[in-house]
């Protein structure tokens, strides 16, 4: 399989008044053609900043990619000029945002907003753009597409707006689609509809998808591979089934066990003690050491590398290294 | 079974909409809650689930009369609290407290956490200043914080810690009933499980009764003894944890349960994907309000509103499929 996106040692820092925040701290991964990859982590883990770095959408004054490379096909994204990025963004790489309520412009019609991308990138005229918008709306399952293109966003419900966002992202047949918490703001039954839609898209096109979410259930439903992030770093990576069945990193297993389940009942839930460390008090060794059940003396001194543990899986934990040596 | 602590009978909450001045149309109402009844027994947790706009939060707030009910009765410890004066309501507040969803917005940023927790004691108890302080320290300890946290301000706390402060405030007056409105929804998974365990521990040590409102089915299942499912201002199904989750009767409950994503591939349910969105509560569908999205719709569903039917073992359902 050919990689479509290669992220190598990406470091994105935010320069704030209260110091430097290392939101993404040496992240490397690949996304292959036609593959769906999930990036999971809790708030502050750096998963959204990773996406924004790939898209070059960081707030320019404070956020900077200080090191590393983001290669899309053969193009080095981090070195491109803003003008050149614009040719790729929304065309070859598209993004779906979390808040369908705020990420649509209230003063333009739906057709106008979907049409903008195709008129710009595919050089279609007004008429053709409208035709394409209607097609796209039908593709994402919006009824009365002919009328909806002339409507404004406030007339639509949350689920419908998210469909419109997806239609916009698909407008130029992107090779890579990045979805940042695409179902988080939606109700369960609407979430099921949107997940269904993404499944269908996967079947009908060869688009690679990155799903960024905190919801392990969503990842399990639609991703093939998953990357678990904690405090700006990848702590575990591998295919979804084997990670959920036998997680390697204590953080991943903690996350899975602390989820209440619909299938079994327990009196007490497993917990991960403590909180995510704040940037100014980042531990020196393993970033997860202060919350880890299996913490050793070594974990507090040095940070483990993300090592290959076989079967295409990687883990950042000394315990794995031990297991391997035995 | 233990005796009922609170009983809600045919509760209705209708919000009037602004009248059209030009054309003197008849007044319209948003029927947020449209005739619901349930009982919560002492030391029990009743879960209230539903999607946004189904009226679950409005129900929770109206029990405290933060939103005045339009009709119906709320009987708390044998007294109908919808008919009593604001002064008498104060005594009720002592026994009934609320935990809010957003731990960021529900704490006054200009007061220290100690002052925030002390506030209910100032208003509703006659403890001396020293006793109050002791009680604040005791409460901080109970919710897993330390005495030195008392002099800090809310912004110095993480989301999970703020929710602990919210819980300490609610516990200050030793209430009997705690209404938790999406109390863990804003929290990360690892923190969510800490708070859920804390709520359970508090229930066991203080004999608390919970009304636990949430949209998250697995969280509700974990914490509740009985569960009520709401749709468009009505309870469509009510049952024990085991009864409702193992054998959901109402098509809406079945769809909700099947739609929840699960991390286990082995026991994945056949997913029922409902079409469309929830209709507007201003002009809800006739008959059964769910008929516009139901996969088991029959002709009579459009005409007749189904009544709550007792299916045995404390399981109730409002659906024409069951007769």
Short mmCIF file of N, CA, C and O in Angstrom, two decimals, chain A residues 42-43 157 159-160 187-193 195-196 214-218 220-221 241 244-245 255-256 258-275 291, chain B residues 51-52 158 161 188-194 196-197 200-201 204 215 217-219 221-222 241 245 252 255-257 259-265 267-269 271 273-277 293:
data_model
loop_
_atom_site.label_atom_id
_atom_site.label_comp_id
_atom_site.label_asym_id
_atom_site.label_seq_id
_atom_site.Cartn_x
_atom_site.Cartn_y
_atom_site.Cartn_z
N UNK A 42 -7.47 12.35 25.02
CA UNK A 42 -8.36 13.22 25.77
C UNK A 42 -8.04 14.67 25.47
O UNK A 42 -7.09 14.95 24.73
N UNK A 43 -8.80 15.58 26.06
CA UNK A 43 -8.53 16.99 25.77
C UNK A 43 -7.09 17.33 26.14
O UNK A 43 -6.58 16.87 27.16
N UNK A 157 -31.15 21.30 10.83
CA UNK A 157 -30.82 20.76 12.15
C UNK A 157 -29.34 20.41 12.21
O UNK A 157 -28.65 20.43 11.20
N UNK A 159 -27.72 17.57 12.61
CA UNK A 159 -27.32 16.43 11.79
C UNK A 159 -27.24 16.81 10.32
O UNK A 159 -26.31 16.42 9.61
N UNK A 160 -28.22 17.61 9.88
CA UNK A 160 -28.24 18.06 8.48
C UNK A 160 -27.04 18.95 8.18
O UNK A 160 -26.44 18.88 7.13
N UNK A 187 -26.52 13.96 18.54
CA UNK A 187 -27.20 12.95 19.34
C UNK A 187 -26.87 11.54 18.83
O UNK A 187 -26.48 11.37 17.68
N UNK A 188 -27.11 10.56 19.71
CA UNK A 188 -26.74 9.18 19.36
C UNK A 188 -27.36 8.70 18.05
O UNK A 188 -26.68 8.11 17.21
N UNK A 189 -28.65 8.96 17.87
CA UNK A 189 -29.30 8.43 16.66
C UNK A 189 -28.79 9.15 15.42
O UNK A 189 -28.66 8.55 14.36
N UNK A 190 -28.47 10.44 15.57
CA UNK A 190 -27.94 11.20 14.44
C UNK A 190 -26.49 10.79 14.18
O UNK A 190 -26.05 10.65 13.04
N UNK A 191 -25.75 10.53 15.25
CA UNK A 191 -24.38 10.04 15.13
C UNK A 191 -24.36 8.75 14.32
O UNK A 191 -23.51 8.58 13.45
N UNK A 192 -25.32 7.87 14.60
CA UNK A 192 -25.40 6.61 13.86
C UNK A 192 -25.60 6.88 12.37
O UNK A 192 -25.00 6.21 11.53
N UNK A 193 -26.44 7.86 12.05
CA UNK A 193 -26.66 8.21 10.64
C UNK A 193 -25.37 8.68 9.98
O UNK A 193 -25.04 8.26 8.86
N UNK A 195 -22.21 8.16 10.96
CA UNK A 195 -21.23 7.07 10.87
C UNK A 195 -21.57 6.15 9.70
O UNK A 195 -20.69 5.70 8.97
N UNK A 196 -22.85 5.90 9.51
CA UNK A 196 -23.32 5.11 8.38
C UNK A 196 -22.90 5.74 7.06
O UNK A 196 -22.44 5.06 6.14
N UNK A 214 -12.45 11.60 20.72
CA UNK A 214 -12.14 11.10 22.06
C UNK A 214 -12.96 9.84 22.33
O UNK A 214 -12.84 9.22 23.36
N UNK A 215 -13.82 9.49 21.36
CA UNK A 215 -14.77 8.40 21.57
C UNK A 215 -14.24 7.09 20.99
O UNK A 215 -14.18 6.90 19.78
N UNK A 216 -13.85 6.18 21.87
CA UNK A 216 -13.27 4.93 21.42
C UNK A 216 -14.28 4.10 20.63
O UNK A 216 -13.93 3.36 19.73
N UNK A 217 -15.57 4.25 20.97
CA UNK A 217 -16.61 3.51 20.26
C UNK A 217 -16.64 3.89 18.79
O UNK A 217 -16.74 3.02 17.92
N UNK A 218 -16.54 5.18 18.50
CA UNK A 218 -16.57 5.65 17.11
C UNK A 218 -15.39 5.07 16.34
O UNK A 218 -15.54 4.59 15.22
N UNK A 220 -13.76 2.35 16.97
CA UNK A 220 -13.96 0.93 16.80
C UNK A 220 -14.92 0.62 15.64
O UNK A 220 -14.78 -0.37 14.95
N UNK A 221 -15.89 1.52 15.44
CA UNK A 221 -16.89 1.28 14.40
C UNK A 221 -16.36 1.50 12.99
O UNK A 221 -16.76 0.82 12.07
N UNK A 241 -8.69 -3.71 16.06
CA UNK A 241 -9.14 -4.90 16.78
C UNK A 241 -8.12 -5.35 17.81
O UNK A 241 -8.45 -5.58 18.97
N UNK A 244 -7.86 -2.89 20.84
CA UNK A 244 -8.98 -2.92 21.78
C UNK A 244 -9.06 -4.25 22.53
O UNK A 244 -9.57 -4.32 23.63
N UNK A 245 -8.57 -5.32 21.90
CA UNK A 245 -8.62 -6.60 22.58
C UNK A 245 -7.44 -6.80 23.53
O UNK A 245 -7.61 -7.37 24.60
N UNK A 255 -7.91 3.70 29.53
CA UNK A 255 -9.02 4.35 28.82
C UNK A 255 -10.14 3.35 28.53
O UNK A 255 -11.31 3.64 28.76
N UNK A 256 -9.75 2.18 28.04
CA UNK A 256 -10.76 1.18 27.66
C UNK A 256 -11.51 0.71 28.89
O UNK A 256 -12.74 0.58 28.87
N UNK A 258 -11.95 2.27 31.73
CA UNK A 258 -12.76 3.25 32.47
C UNK A 258 -14.08 3.58 31.76
O UNK A 258 -14.90 4.32 32.30
N UNK A 259 -14.27 3.04 30.56
CA UNK A 259 -15.54 3.25 29.86
C UNK A 259 -16.62 2.36 30.44
O UNK A 259 -16.43 1.14 30.50
N UNK A 260 -17.76 2.93 30.87
CA UNK A 260 -18.85 2.05 31.26
C UNK A 260 -19.36 1.32 30.02
O UNK A 260 -19.38 1.89 28.94
N UNK A 261 -19.71 0.06 30.18
CA UNK A 261 -20.09 -0.72 29.01
C UNK A 261 -21.58 -1.02 29.01
O UNK A 261 -22.21 -1.13 30.05
N UNK A 262 -22.14 -1.16 27.80
CA UNK A 262 -23.56 -1.52 27.70
C UNK A 262 -23.74 -3.01 27.90
O UNK A 262 -24.82 -3.49 28.17
N UNK A 263 -22.65 -3.76 27.73
CA UNK A 263 -22.80 -5.21 27.71
C UNK A 263 -22.60 -5.88 29.06
O UNK A 263 -23.14 -6.93 29.32
N UNK A 264 -21.78 -5.26 29.89
CA UNK A 264 -21.58 -5.90 31.18
C UNK A 264 -21.72 -4.87 32.30
O UNK A 264 -21.55 -3.67 32.07
N UNK A 265 -22.06 -5.33 33.49
CA UNK A 265 -22.22 -4.41 34.61
C UNK A 265 -21.15 -4.66 35.65
O UNK A 265 -20.87 -5.81 36.00
N UNK A 266 -20.56 -3.60 36.13
CA UNK A 266 -19.61 -3.70 37.23
C UNK A 266 -20.03 -2.67 38.27
O UNK A 266 -20.68 -1.68 37.94
N UNK A 267 -19.69 -2.92 39.52
CA UNK A 267 -20.06 -1.93 40.53
C UNK A 267 -19.15 -0.73 40.46
O UNK A 267 -19.61 0.40 40.47
N UNK A 268 -17.85 -0.97 40.37
CA UNK A 268 -16.89 0.13 40.32
C UNK A 268 -16.18 0.13 38.99
O UNK A 268 -15.78 -0.91 38.50
N UNK A 269 -16.00 1.32 38.44
CA UNK A 269 -15.28 1.44 37.18
C UNK A 269 -13.79 1.53 37.46
O UNK A 269 -13.38 2.05 38.50
N UNK A 270 -12.99 1.06 36.53
CA UNK A 270 -11.55 1.30 36.61
C UNK A 270 -11.32 2.79 36.39
O UNK A 270 -12.06 3.44 35.65
N UNK A 271 -10.33 3.36 37.03
CA UNK A 271 -10.06 4.76 36.78
C UNK A 271 -8.57 4.93 36.48
O UNK A 271 -7.76 4.06 36.77
N UNK A 272 -8.27 6.07 35.86
CA UNK A 272 -6.87 6.48 35.76
C UNK A 272 -6.75 7.61 36.77
O UNK A 272 -7.44 8.62 36.66
N UNK A 273 -5.92 7.41 37.78
CA UNK A 273 -5.86 8.41 38.86
C UNK A 273 -5.28 9.72 38.36
O UNK A 273 -4.53 9.75 37.38
N UNK A 274 -5.63 10.80 39.03
CA UNK A 274 -5.04 12.10 38.72
C UNK A 274 -5.57 12.72 37.44
O UNK A 274 -6.60 12.31 36.91
N UNK A 275 -4.85 13.74 36.96
CA UNK A 275 -5.27 14.50 35.80
C UNK A 275 -4.15 14.55 34.77
O UNK A 275 -3.00 14.26 35.07
N UNK A 291 0.50 8.99 36.52
CA UNK A 291 -0.84 8.41 36.60
C UNK A 291 -0.82 6.90 36.39
O UNK A 291 -1.86 6.26 36.41
N UNK B 51 -32.48 12.27 23.87
CA UNK B 51 -31.60 13.11 23.07
C UNK B 51 -31.89 14.57 23.36
O UNK B 51 -32.84 14.90 24.07
N UNK B 52 -31.07 15.47 22.78
CA UNK B 52 -31.28 16.88 23.07
C UNK B 52 -32.69 17.31 22.66
O UNK B 52 -33.20 16.89 21.63
N UNK B 158 -8.83 21.76 37.42
CA UNK B 158 -9.16 21.10 36.17
C UNK B 158 -10.65 20.79 36.16
O UNK B 158 -11.34 20.92 37.17
N UNK B 161 -11.82 18.31 38.81
CA UNK B 161 -11.78 18.88 40.16
C UNK B 161 -12.92 19.86 40.37
O UNK B 161 -13.53 19.91 41.43
N UNK B 188 -13.49 14.20 30.37
CA UNK B 188 -12.80 13.17 29.63
C UNK B 188 -13.06 11.81 30.25
O UNK B 188 -13.35 11.69 31.43
N UNK B 189 -12.89 10.77 29.41
CA UNK B 189 -13.21 9.41 29.84
C UNK B 189 -12.56 9.03 31.17
O UNK B 189 -13.23 8.50 32.06
N UNK B 190 -11.27 9.31 31.32
CA UNK B 190 -10.59 8.84 32.52
C UNK B 190 -11.08 9.59 33.76
O UNK B 190 -11.09 9.05 34.85
N UNK B 191 -11.51 10.85 33.59
CA UNK B 191 -12.01 11.64 34.71
C UNK B 191 -13.47 11.27 34.98
O UNK B 191 -13.91 11.21 36.13
N UNK B 192 -14.19 10.99 33.91
CA UNK B 192 -15.59 10.59 34.03
C UNK B 192 -15.76 9.39 34.96
O UNK B 192 -16.63 9.37 35.82
N UNK B 193 -14.86 8.40 34.80
CA UNK B 193 -15.01 7.21 35.64
C UNK B 193 -14.69 7.54 37.10
O UNK B 193 -15.29 6.96 38.01
N UNK B 194 -13.76 8.48 37.33
CA UNK B 194 -13.49 8.89 38.72
C UNK B 194 -14.74 9.49 39.36
O UNK B 194 -15.09 9.16 40.49
N UNK B 196 -17.93 9.14 38.41
CA UNK B 196 -19.00 8.15 38.55
C UNK B 196 -18.79 7.29 39.80
O UNK B 196 -19.73 7.01 40.54
N UNK B 197 -17.53 6.89 40.03
CA UNK B 197 -17.23 6.11 41.23
C UNK B 197 -17.49 6.94 42.49
O UNK B 197 -18.01 6.43 43.48
N UNK B 200 -21.18 7.10 43.27
CA UNK B 200 -21.67 5.85 43.85
C UNK B 200 -21.23 5.70 45.31
O UNK B 200 -22.01 5.29 46.17
N UNK B 201 -19.98 6.10 45.58
CA UNK B 201 -19.47 5.99 46.95
C UNK B 201 -20.30 6.88 47.89
O UNK B 201 -20.69 6.47 48.98
N UNK B 204 -23.65 5.40 48.71
CA UNK B 204 -23.59 4.33 49.70
C UNK B 204 -23.34 4.88 51.10
O UNK B 204 -23.94 4.41 52.06
N UNK B 215 -27.45 11.91 28.34
CA UNK B 215 -27.76 11.40 27.02
C UNK B 215 -26.95 10.13 26.74
O UNK B 215 -27.15 9.47 25.74
N UNK B 217 -26.02 6.50 27.11
CA UNK B 217 -26.71 5.29 27.56
C UNK B 217 -25.85 4.40 28.44
O UNK B 217 -26.34 3.80 29.39
N UNK B 218 -24.55 4.32 28.15
CA UNK B 218 -23.74 3.40 28.94
C UNK B 218 -23.47 3.99 30.32
O UNK B 218 -23.42 3.25 31.30
N UNK B 219 -23.33 5.32 30.40
CA UNK B 219 -23.14 5.96 31.70
C UNK B 219 -24.40 5.76 32.55
O UNK B 219 -24.32 5.39 33.73
N UNK B 221 -26.61 3.46 32.29
CA UNK B 221 -26.76 2.06 32.67
C UNK B 221 -25.88 1.76 33.88
O UNK B 221 -26.28 1.06 34.80
N UNK B 222 -24.68 2.32 33.85
CA UNK B 222 -23.74 2.02 34.92
C UNK B 222 -24.25 2.50 36.28
O UNK B 222 -24.17 1.80 37.28
N UNK B 241 -32.88 -1.59 35.31
CA UNK B 241 -31.68 -1.60 34.47
C UNK B 241 -31.62 -2.87 33.61
O UNK B 241 -31.45 -2.80 32.40
N UNK B 245 -32.36 -2.76 29.47
CA UNK B 245 -31.23 -2.92 28.56
C UNK B 245 -31.19 -4.30 27.92
O UNK B 245 -30.72 -4.45 26.80
N UNK B 252 -38.09 3.08 19.95
CA UNK B 252 -37.11 4.15 20.12
C UNK B 252 -35.96 3.70 21.01
O UNK B 252 -34.79 3.93 20.71
N UNK B 255 -33.74 1.45 19.07
CA UNK B 255 -32.88 2.18 18.13
C UNK B 255 -31.74 2.88 18.87
O UNK B 255 -30.59 2.84 18.45
N UNK B 256 -32.07 3.51 19.99
CA UNK B 256 -31.05 4.21 20.79
C UNK B 256 -29.95 3.25 21.20
O UNK B 256 -28.77 3.54 21.04
N UNK B 257 -30.34 2.09 21.72
CA UNK B 257 -29.35 1.14 22.20
C UNK B 257 -28.50 0.60 21.06
O UNK B 257 -27.30 0.41 21.20
N UNK B 259 -27.78 2.15 18.37
CA UNK B 259 -26.99 3.21 17.75
C UNK B 259 -25.73 3.52 18.53
O UNK B 259 -24.79 4.08 17.99
N UNK B 260 -25.70 3.18 19.82
CA UNK B 260 -24.54 3.51 20.64
C UNK B 260 -23.34 2.71 20.16
O UNK B 260 -23.39 1.49 20.14
N UNK B 261 -22.26 3.39 19.77
CA UNK B 261 -21.11 2.64 19.29
C UNK B 261 -20.44 1.88 20.42
O UNK B 261 -20.36 2.36 21.54
N UNK B 262 -19.98 0.68 20.12
CA UNK B 262 -19.36 -0.15 21.15
C UNK B 262 -17.94 -0.49 20.72
O UNK B 262 -17.66 -0.59 19.53
N UNK B 263 -17.04 -0.67 21.68
CA UNK B 263 -15.66 -0.96 21.29
C UNK B 263 -15.45 -2.45 21.10
O UNK B 263 -14.43 -2.87 20.59
N UNK B 264 -16.41 -3.25 21.50
CA UNK B 264 -16.26 -4.69 21.32
C UNK B 264 -16.89 -5.09 19.98
O UNK B 264 -18.03 -4.76 19.72
N UNK B 265 -16.13 -5.78 19.17
CA UNK B 265 -16.68 -6.16 17.86
C UNK B 265 -17.56 -7.39 18.00
O UNK B 265 -18.49 -7.61 17.23
N UNK B 267 -19.82 -8.50 20.28
CA UNK B 267 -21.25 -8.45 20.59
C UNK B 267 -21.90 -7.20 20.02
O UNK B 267 -22.69 -6.54 20.68
N UNK B 268 -21.54 -6.84 18.82
CA UNK B 268 -22.17 -5.68 18.22
C UNK B 268 -23.60 -6.03 17.80
O UNK B 268 -23.87 -7.07 17.23
N UNK B 269 -24.48 -5.09 18.11
CA UNK B 269 -25.88 -5.33 17.77
C UNK B 269 -26.15 -4.95 16.32
O UNK B 269 -25.43 -4.17 15.72
N UNK B 271 -27.50 -2.74 13.85
CA UNK B 271 -27.81 -1.34 14.09
C UNK B 271 -29.10 -0.90 13.39
O UNK B 271 -29.32 -1.15 12.22
N UNK B 273 -30.84 2.26 12.14
CA UNK B 273 -30.60 3.68 11.91
C UNK B 273 -31.94 4.36 11.67
O UNK B 273 -32.66 4.04 10.73
N UNK B 274 -32.28 5.27 12.58
CA UNK B 274 -33.55 6.00 12.44
C UNK B 274 -33.41 7.05 11.35
O UNK B 274 -32.35 7.64 11.17
N UNK B 275 -34.50 7.27 10.65
CA UNK B 275 -34.46 8.32 9.63
C UNK B 275 -34.86 9.65 10.23
O UNK B 275 -35.64 9.71 11.17
N UNK B 276 -34.32 10.69 9.66
CA UNK B 276 -34.76 12.04 10.01
C UNK B 276 -34.36 12.50 11.39
O UNK B 276 -33.59 11.85 12.10
N UNK B 277 -34.89 13.64 11.79
CA UNK B 277 -34.58 14.25 13.07
C UNK B 277 -35.82 14.24 13.96
O UNK B 277 -36.92 13.96 13.51
N UNK B 293 -40.70 8.60 12.85
CA UNK B 293 -39.38 7.98 12.65
C UNK B 293 -39.40 6.49 12.95
O UNK B 293 -38.36 5.83 12.89
#
